Amino acid sequence: MRFQLEGYARSARILHPVLAFMLLLAIVFSSPLGGTPAQIRSGALTTIGDLTALSFPICAWAARGLLDNEPDAQRHIGVVALGRSRAMLCGLIAAAGFTAGLALVASAYPLAAAVLYGVRPSVLLPAVGLILLSALAATALGALTSRAILPSPGWSILVLLGVYVADLLLGLGPLRILTVPMIEWMGAAGRGASAFTSGLPWFALRTLAWTALATALYVRLRRTRV
């Protein structure tokens, strides 16, 4: 895990998701939070919900980049030295840790505003949990589009973005049960703290189920290709 994180941090690949995050934050926070304390609390929660969904493809891209940064020969050596399962687990943990850190840094401003203006811990902690769950699901998608599964960089990006767009579109219809509920948690965050906290267990369950299925598919496909 340290090898993968250090190698990624020293490479130019890390600049891609970081610059994308900076652009996203510049757009989202071009109008700072303002108004009464109640409006700021509501706006901070809405911003957290929106950022968690908007940053999903960037987190997936970051996870894909970290896993792809390891040369193919080194990946084979890792499988021989550690075993197939441990090598895959190390890569997934490293990618999940990096994407979770990115997502938390991106949400630092609305989280700080929420704390400053008195958002209750019973609301704030679920919001942080949602950020981490979204990062886990994004990591699974990034792994599924990594070079070990899709050797072509062009197809990899198309599949990543295609899955993200399909998730958003399906989230608007009767098949939303099959999706990471990004549309739903954005709507709940916009309606207020009570709607957000009451819906979080269902959001979390669906996100974890989607992550587990995507991770299982990644493990299965990688076993046949490495």
mmCIF file of C-alpha atoms in Angstrom:
data_model
loop_
_atom_site.group_PDB
_atom_site.id
_atom_site.type_symbol
_atom_site.label_atom_id
_atom_site.label_comp_id
_atom_site.label_asym_id
_atom_site.label_seq_id
_atom_site.Cartn_x
_atom_site.Cartn_y
_atom_site.Cartn_z
ATOM 1 C CA MET A 1 0.000 0.000 0.000
ATOM 2 C CA ARG A 2 2.825 2.399 0.840
ATOM 3 C CA PHE A 3 4.555 1.568 -2.429
ATOM 4 C CA GLN A 4 1.422 2.330 -4.436
ATOM 5 C CA LEU A 5 0.598 5.552 -2.583
ATOM 6 C CA GLU A 6 4.170 6.875 -2.717
ATOM 7 C CA GLY A 7 4.522 5.996 -6.391
ATOM 8 C CA TYR A 8 1.234 7.699 -7.201
ATOM 9 C CA ALA A 9 2.144 10.793 -5.182
ATOM 10 C CA ARG A 10 5.446 11.140 -7.097
ATOM 11 C CA SER A 11 3.860 10.716 -10.516
ATOM 12 C CA ALA A 12 2.090 13.230 -12.728
ATOM 13 C CA ARG A 13 -1.065 11.078 -12.664
ATOM 14 C CA ILE A 14 -2.033 12.481 -9.283
ATOM 15 C CA LEU A 15 -2.384 15.947 -10.798
ATOM 16 C CA HIS A 16 -5.332 14.894 -12.966
ATOM 17 C CA PRO A 17 -7.924 14.288 -10.208
ATOM 18 C CA VAL A 18 -6.461 17.016 -7.988
ATOM 19 C CA LEU A 19 -6.829 19.646 -10.728
ATOM 20 C CA ALA A 20 -10.319 18.354 -11.517
ATOM 21 C CA PHE A 21 -11.247 18.720 -7.832
ATOM 22 C CA MET A 22 -9.859 22.241 -7.763
ATOM 23 C CA LEU A 23 -11.961 23.176 -10.805
ATOM 24 C CA LEU A 24 -15.070 21.613 -9.253
ATOM 25 C CA LEU A 25 -14.533 23.474 -5.977
ATOM 26 C CA ALA A 26 -13.951 26.750 -7.818
ATOM 27 C CA ILE A 27 -17.306 26.324 -9.575
ATOM 28 C CA VAL A 28 -19.261 25.166 -6.522
ATOM 29 C CA PHE A 29 -17.878 27.854 -4.205
ATOM 30 C CA SER A 30 -17.874 30.724 -6.713
ATOM 31 C CA SER A 31 -20.776 32.025 -4.593
ATOM 32 C CA PRO A 32 -19.830 31.658 -0.899
ATOM 33 C CA LEU A 33 -22.317 30.494 1.696
ATOM 34 C CA GLY A 34 -24.235 33.429 3.130
ATOM 35 C CA GLY A 35 -27.453 34.584 4.750
ATOM 36 C CA THR A 36 -28.844 33.891 8.186
ATOM 37 C CA PRO A 37 -27.340 31.126 10.359
ATOM 38 C CA ALA A 38 -30.304 28.890 9.483
ATOM 39 C CA GLN A 39 -29.753 29.499 5.770
ATOM 40 C CA ILE A 40 -26.043 28.815 6.091
ATOM 41 C CA ARG A 41 -26.725 25.551 7.926
ATOM 42 C CA SER A 42 -29.180 24.473 5.225
ATOM 43 C CA GLY A 43 -26.837 25.615 2.455
ATOM 44 C CA ALA A 44 -23.890 23.755 3.948
ATOM 45 C CA LEU A 45 -25.853 20.500 4.078
ATOM 46 C CA THR A 46 -27.088 20.966 0.512
ATOM 47 C CA THR A 47 -23.541 21.677 -0.667
ATOM 48 C CA ILE A 48 -22.239 18.538 1.033
ATOM 49 C CA GLY A 49 -24.883 16.422 -0.698
ATOM 50 C CA ASP A 50 -24.164 17.996 -4.079
ATOM 51 C CA LEU A 51 -20.384 17.764 -3.715
ATOM 52 C CA THR A 52 -20.566 14.114 -2.706
ATOM 53 C CA ALA A 53 -22.410 13.289 -5.923
ATOM 54 C CA LEU A 54 -20.450 15.620 -8.212
ATOM 55 C CA SER A 55 -17.096 14.391 -6.920
ATOM 56 C CA PHE A 56 -18.028 10.726 -7.457
ATOM 57 C CA PRO A 57 -16.543 10.403 -10.985
ATOM 58 C CA ILE A 58 -13.419 12.310 -9.942
ATOM 59 C CA CYS A 59 -12.894 9.939 -7.007
ATOM 60 C CA ALA A 60 -13.388 6.976 -9.361
ATOM 61 C CA TRP A 61 -10.857 8.511 -11.749
ATOM 62 C CA ALA A 62 -8.395 8.947 -8.868
ATOM 63 C CA ALA A 63 -8.786 5.308 -7.805
ATOM 64 C CA ARG A 64 -8.301 4.153 -11.390
ATOM 65 C CA GLY A 65 -5.183 6.311 -11.724
ATOM 66 C CA LEU A 66 -3.649 4.966 -8.532
ATOM 67 C CA LEU A 67 -4.214 1.348 -9.560
ATOM 68 C CA ASP A 68 -2.977 2.008 -13.106
ATOM 69 C CA ASN A 69 0.153 3.785 -11.890
ATOM 70 C CA GLU A 70 1.687 0.471 -10.855
ATOM 71 C CA PRO A 71 3.560 -1.007 -13.858
ATOM 72 C CA ASP A 72 2.220 -4.305 -15.162
ATOM 73 C CA ALA A 73 5.469 -6.118 -14.340
ATOM 74 C CA GLN A 74 5.398 -4.796 -10.776
ATOM 75 C CA ARG A 75 1.773 -5.886 -10.414
ATOM 76 C CA HIS A 76 2.740 -9.419 -11.423
ATOM 77 C CA ILE A 77 5.640 -9.371 -8.942
ATOM 78 C CA GLY A 78 3.247 -8.236 -6.220
ATOM 79 C CA VAL A 79 0.906 -11.122 -6.996
ATOM 80 C CA VAL A 80 3.799 -13.585 -6.781
ATOM 81 C CA ALA A 81 5.220 -12.067 -3.577
ATOM 82 C CA LEU A 82 1.985 -11.401 -1.670
ATOM 83 C CA GLY A 83 -0.526 -13.718 -3.267
ATOM 84 C CA ARG A 84 -3.359 -12.691 -5.542
ATOM 85 C CA SER A 85 -5.864 -11.822 -2.820
ATOM 86 C CA ARG A 86 -3.487 -9.770 -0.680
ATOM 87 C CA ALA A 87 -2.181 -7.853 -3.687
ATOM 88 C CA MET A 88 -5.719 -6.936 -4.753
ATOM 89 C CA LEU A 89 -6.672 -5.990 -1.195
ATOM 90 C CA CYS A 90 -3.647 -3.710 -0.826
ATOM 91 C CA GLY A 91 -4.521 -1.897 -4.030
ATOM 92 C CA LEU A 92 -8.153 -1.444 -3.042
ATOM 93 C CA ILE A 93 -7.290 -0.158 0.438
ATOM 94 C CA ALA A 94 -4.727 2.294 -0.934
ATOM 95 C CA ALA A 95 -7.211 3.574 -3.532
ATOM 96 C CA ALA A 96 -10.050 3.832 -0.992
ATOM 97 C CA GLY A 97 -7.856 5.743 1.452
ATOM 98 C CA PHE A 98 -6.758 8.203 -1.205
ATOM 99 C CA THR A 99 -10.255 8.823 -2.579
ATOM 100 C CA ALA A 100 -11.707 9.202 0.921
ATOM 101 C CA GLY A 101 -9.046 11.800 1.697
ATOM 102 C CA LEU A 102 -9.834 13.698 -1.498
ATOM 103 C CA ALA A 103 -13.566 13.668 -0.786
ATOM 104 C CA LEU A 104 -13.102 14.877 2.792
ATOM 105 C CA VAL A 105 -10.758 17.684 1.719
ATOM 106 C CA ALA A 106 -13.255 18.758 -0.948
ATOM 107 C CA SER A 107 -16.014 18.897 1.662
ATOM 108 C CA ALA A 108 -13.908 20.626 4.313
ATOM 109 C CA TYR A 109 -15.354 24.109 3.721
ATOM 110 C CA PRO A 110 -19.078 23.216 3.992
ATOM 111 C CA LEU A 111 -18.295 20.894 6.913
ATOM 112 C CA ALA A 112 -16.460 23.716 8.713
ATOM 113 C CA ALA A 113 -19.358 26.107 7.997
ATOM 114 C CA ALA A 114 -21.811 23.540 9.331
ATOM 115 C CA VAL A 115 -19.833 23.167 12.561
ATOM 116 C CA LEU A 116 -19.374 26.925 12.939
ATOM 117 C CA TYR A 117 -23.076 27.648 12.552
ATOM 118 C CA GLY A 118 -24.294 24.943 14.879
ATOM 119 C CA VAL A 119 -25.277 21.944 12.800
ATOM 120 C CA ARG A 120 -25.933 19.133 15.273
ATOM 121 C CA PRO A 121 -23.511 16.174 15.426
ATOM 122 C CA SER A 122 -26.487 13.891 14.729
ATOM 123 C CA VAL A 123 -26.630 15.495 11.276
ATOM 124 C CA LEU A 124 -22.945 16.190 10.712
ATOM 125 C CA LEU A 125 -21.672 12.684 11.428
ATOM 126 C CA PRO A 126 -24.089 11.057 8.933
ATOM 127 C CA ALA A 127 -22.916 13.603 6.359
ATOM 128 C CA VAL A 128 -19.299 12.567 6.907
ATOM 129 C CA GLY A 129 -20.371 8.920 6.704
ATOM 130 C CA LEU A 130 -22.052 9.580 3.380
ATOM 131 C CA ILE A 131 -18.871 11.196 2.032
ATOM 132 C CA LEU A 132 -16.857 8.096 2.975
ATOM 133 C CA LEU A 133 -19.464 5.687 1.568
ATOM 134 C CA SER A 134 -19.494 7.580 -1.711
ATOM 135 C CA ALA A 135 -15.696 7.361 -1.856
ATOM 136 C CA LEU A 136 -15.888 3.584 -1.335
ATOM 137 C CA ALA A 137 -18.375 3.178 -4.185
ATOM 138 C CA ALA A 138 -16.246 5.415 -6.411
ATOM 139 C CA THR A 139 -13.186 3.300 -5.588
ATOM 140 C CA ALA A 140 -15.023 0.159 -6.700
ATOM 141 C CA LEU A 141 -15.961 1.821 -10.002
ATOM 142 C CA GLY A 142 -12.390 3.049 -10.486
ATOM 143 C CA ALA A 143 -11.079 -0.461 -9.868
ATOM 144 C CA LEU A 144 -13.520 -1.919 -12.407
ATOM 145 C CA THR A 145 -12.194 0.461 -15.059
ATOM 146 C CA SER A 146 -8.504 0.015 -14.198
ATOM 147 C CA ARG A 147 -5.950 -1.329 -16.683
ATOM 148 C CA ALA A 148 -6.059 -4.820 -15.191
ATOM 149 C CA ILE A 149 -9.702 -5.056 -16.321
ATOM 150 C CA LEU A 150 -9.890 -2.649 -19.298
ATOM 151 C CA PRO A 151 -6.472 -2.296 -20.980
ATOM 152 C CA SER A 152 -7.592 0.528 -23.294
ATOM 153 C CA PRO A 153 -7.427 3.969 -21.573
ATOM 154 C CA GLY A 154 -10.044 5.366 -23.932
ATOM 155 C CA TRP A 155 -12.586 2.628 -23.260
ATOM 156 C CA SER A 156 -11.785 2.802 -19.568
ATOM 157 C CA ILE A 157 -12.752 6.482 -19.308
ATOM 158 C CA LEU A 158 -15.846 5.954 -21.457
ATOM 159 C CA VAL A 159 -17.035 3.091 -19.259
ATOM 160 C CA LEU A 160 -16.362 5.086 -16.076
ATOM 161 C CA LEU A 161 -18.312 8.101 -17.277
ATOM 162 C CA GLY A 162 -20.988 5.896 -18.816
ATOM 163 C CA VAL A 163 -21.647 4.094 -15.542
ATOM 164 C CA TYR A 164 -21.818 7.429 -13.705
ATOM 165 C CA VAL A 165 -24.279 8.957 -16.187
ATOM 166 C CA ALA A 166 -26.345 5.755 -16.251
ATOM 167 C CA ASP A 167 -26.503 5.803 -12.450
ATOM 168 C CA LEU A 168 -27.823 9.373 -12.481
ATOM 169 C CA LEU A 169 -30.401 8.624 -15.183
ATOM 170 C CA LEU A 170 -31.614 5.401 -13.556
ATOM 171 C CA GLY A 171 -31.826 7.268 -10.256
ATOM 172 C CA LEU A 172 -34.681 9.304 -11.728
ATOM 173 C CA GLY A 173 -36.859 6.296 -12.571
ATOM 174 C CA PRO A 174 -38.269 3.074 -11.159
ATOM 175 C CA LEU A 175 -34.909 1.268 -11.444
ATOM 176 C CA ARG A 176 -33.250 3.562 -8.896
ATOM 177 C CA ILE A 177 -33.027 0.626 -6.482
ATOM 178 C CA LEU A 178 -30.105 -0.584 -8.635
ATOM 179 C CA THR A 179 -28.110 2.616 -8.301
ATOM 180 C CA VAL A 180 -25.859 4.451 -5.908
ATOM 181 C CA PRO A 181 -28.592 6.859 -4.693
ATOM 182 C CA MET A 182 -26.824 10.107 -5.576
ATOM 183 C CA ILE A 183 -29.934 11.819 -6.948
ATOM 184 C CA GLU A 184 -31.886 10.857 -3.840
ATOM 185 C CA TRP A 185 -29.349 12.028 -1.298
ATOM 186 C CA MET A 186 -28.937 15.345 -3.113
ATOM 187 C CA GLY A 187 -32.700 15.802 -2.940
ATOM 188 C CA ALA A 188 -32.828 14.813 0.737
ATOM 189 C CA ALA A 189 -29.987 17.196 1.628
ATOM 190 C CA GLY A 190 -31.845 20.008 -0.135
ATOM 191 C CA ARG A 191 -35.025 19.311 1.838
ATOM 192 C CA GLY A 192 -33.279 19.692 5.177
ATOM 193 C CA ALA A 193 -31.564 17.871 8.019
ATOM 194 C CA SER A 194 -34.522 15.697 9.036
ATOM 195 C CA ALA A 195 -35.074 14.334 5.512
ATOM 196 C CA PHE A 196 -31.348 13.725 5.108
ATOM 197 C CA THR A 197 -30.819 11.877 8.394
ATOM 198 C CA SER A 198 -33.998 9.803 8.048
ATOM 199 C CA GLY A 199 -32.992 8.683 4.565
ATOM 200 C CA LEU A 200 -29.350 7.964 5.343
ATOM 201 C CA PRO A 201 -29.744 4.293 6.461
ATOM 202 C CA TRP A 202 -31.418 3.459 3.137
ATOM 203 C CA PHE A 203 -28.814 5.429 1.193
ATOM 204 C CA ALA A 204 -26.012 3.700 3.085
ATOM 205 C CA LEU A 205 -27.452 0.219 2.572
ATOM 206 C CA ARG A 206 -27.816 0.682 -1.172
ATOM 207 C CA THR A 207 -24.381 2.268 -1.540
ATOM 208 C CA LEU A 208 -22.735 -0.565 0.412
ATOM 209 C CA ALA A 209 -24.601 -3.193 -1.622
ATOM 210 C CA TRP A 210 -23.548 -1.534 -4.901
ATOM 211 C CA THR A 211 -19.949 -1.311 -3.658
ATOM 212 C CA ALA A 212 -19.916 -4.962 -2.597
ATOM 213 C CA LEU A 213 -21.252 -6.134 -5.964
ATOM 214 C CA ALA A 214 -18.836 -3.956 -7.948
ATOM 215 C CA THR A 215 -15.901 -5.091 -5.811
ATOM 216 C CA ALA A 216 -16.872 -8.754 -6.205
ATOM 217 C CA LEU A 217 -17.031 -8.264 -9.980
ATOM 218 C CA TYR A 218 -13.594 -6.617 -9.930
ATOM 219 C CA VAL A 219 -12.119 -9.489 -7.928
ATOM 220 C CA ARG A 220 -13.650 -12.027 -10.280
ATOM 221 C CA LEU A 221 -12.464 -10.288 -13.446
ATOM 222 C CA ARG A 222 -8.987 -9.575 -12.122
ATOM 223 C CA ARG A 223 -8.510 -13.221 -11.145
ATOM 224 C CA THR A 224 -9.040 -14.157 -14.772
ATOM 225 C CA ARG A 225 -6.743 -11.466 -16.190
ATOM 226 C CA VAL A 226 -3.677 -11.305 -13.956
#
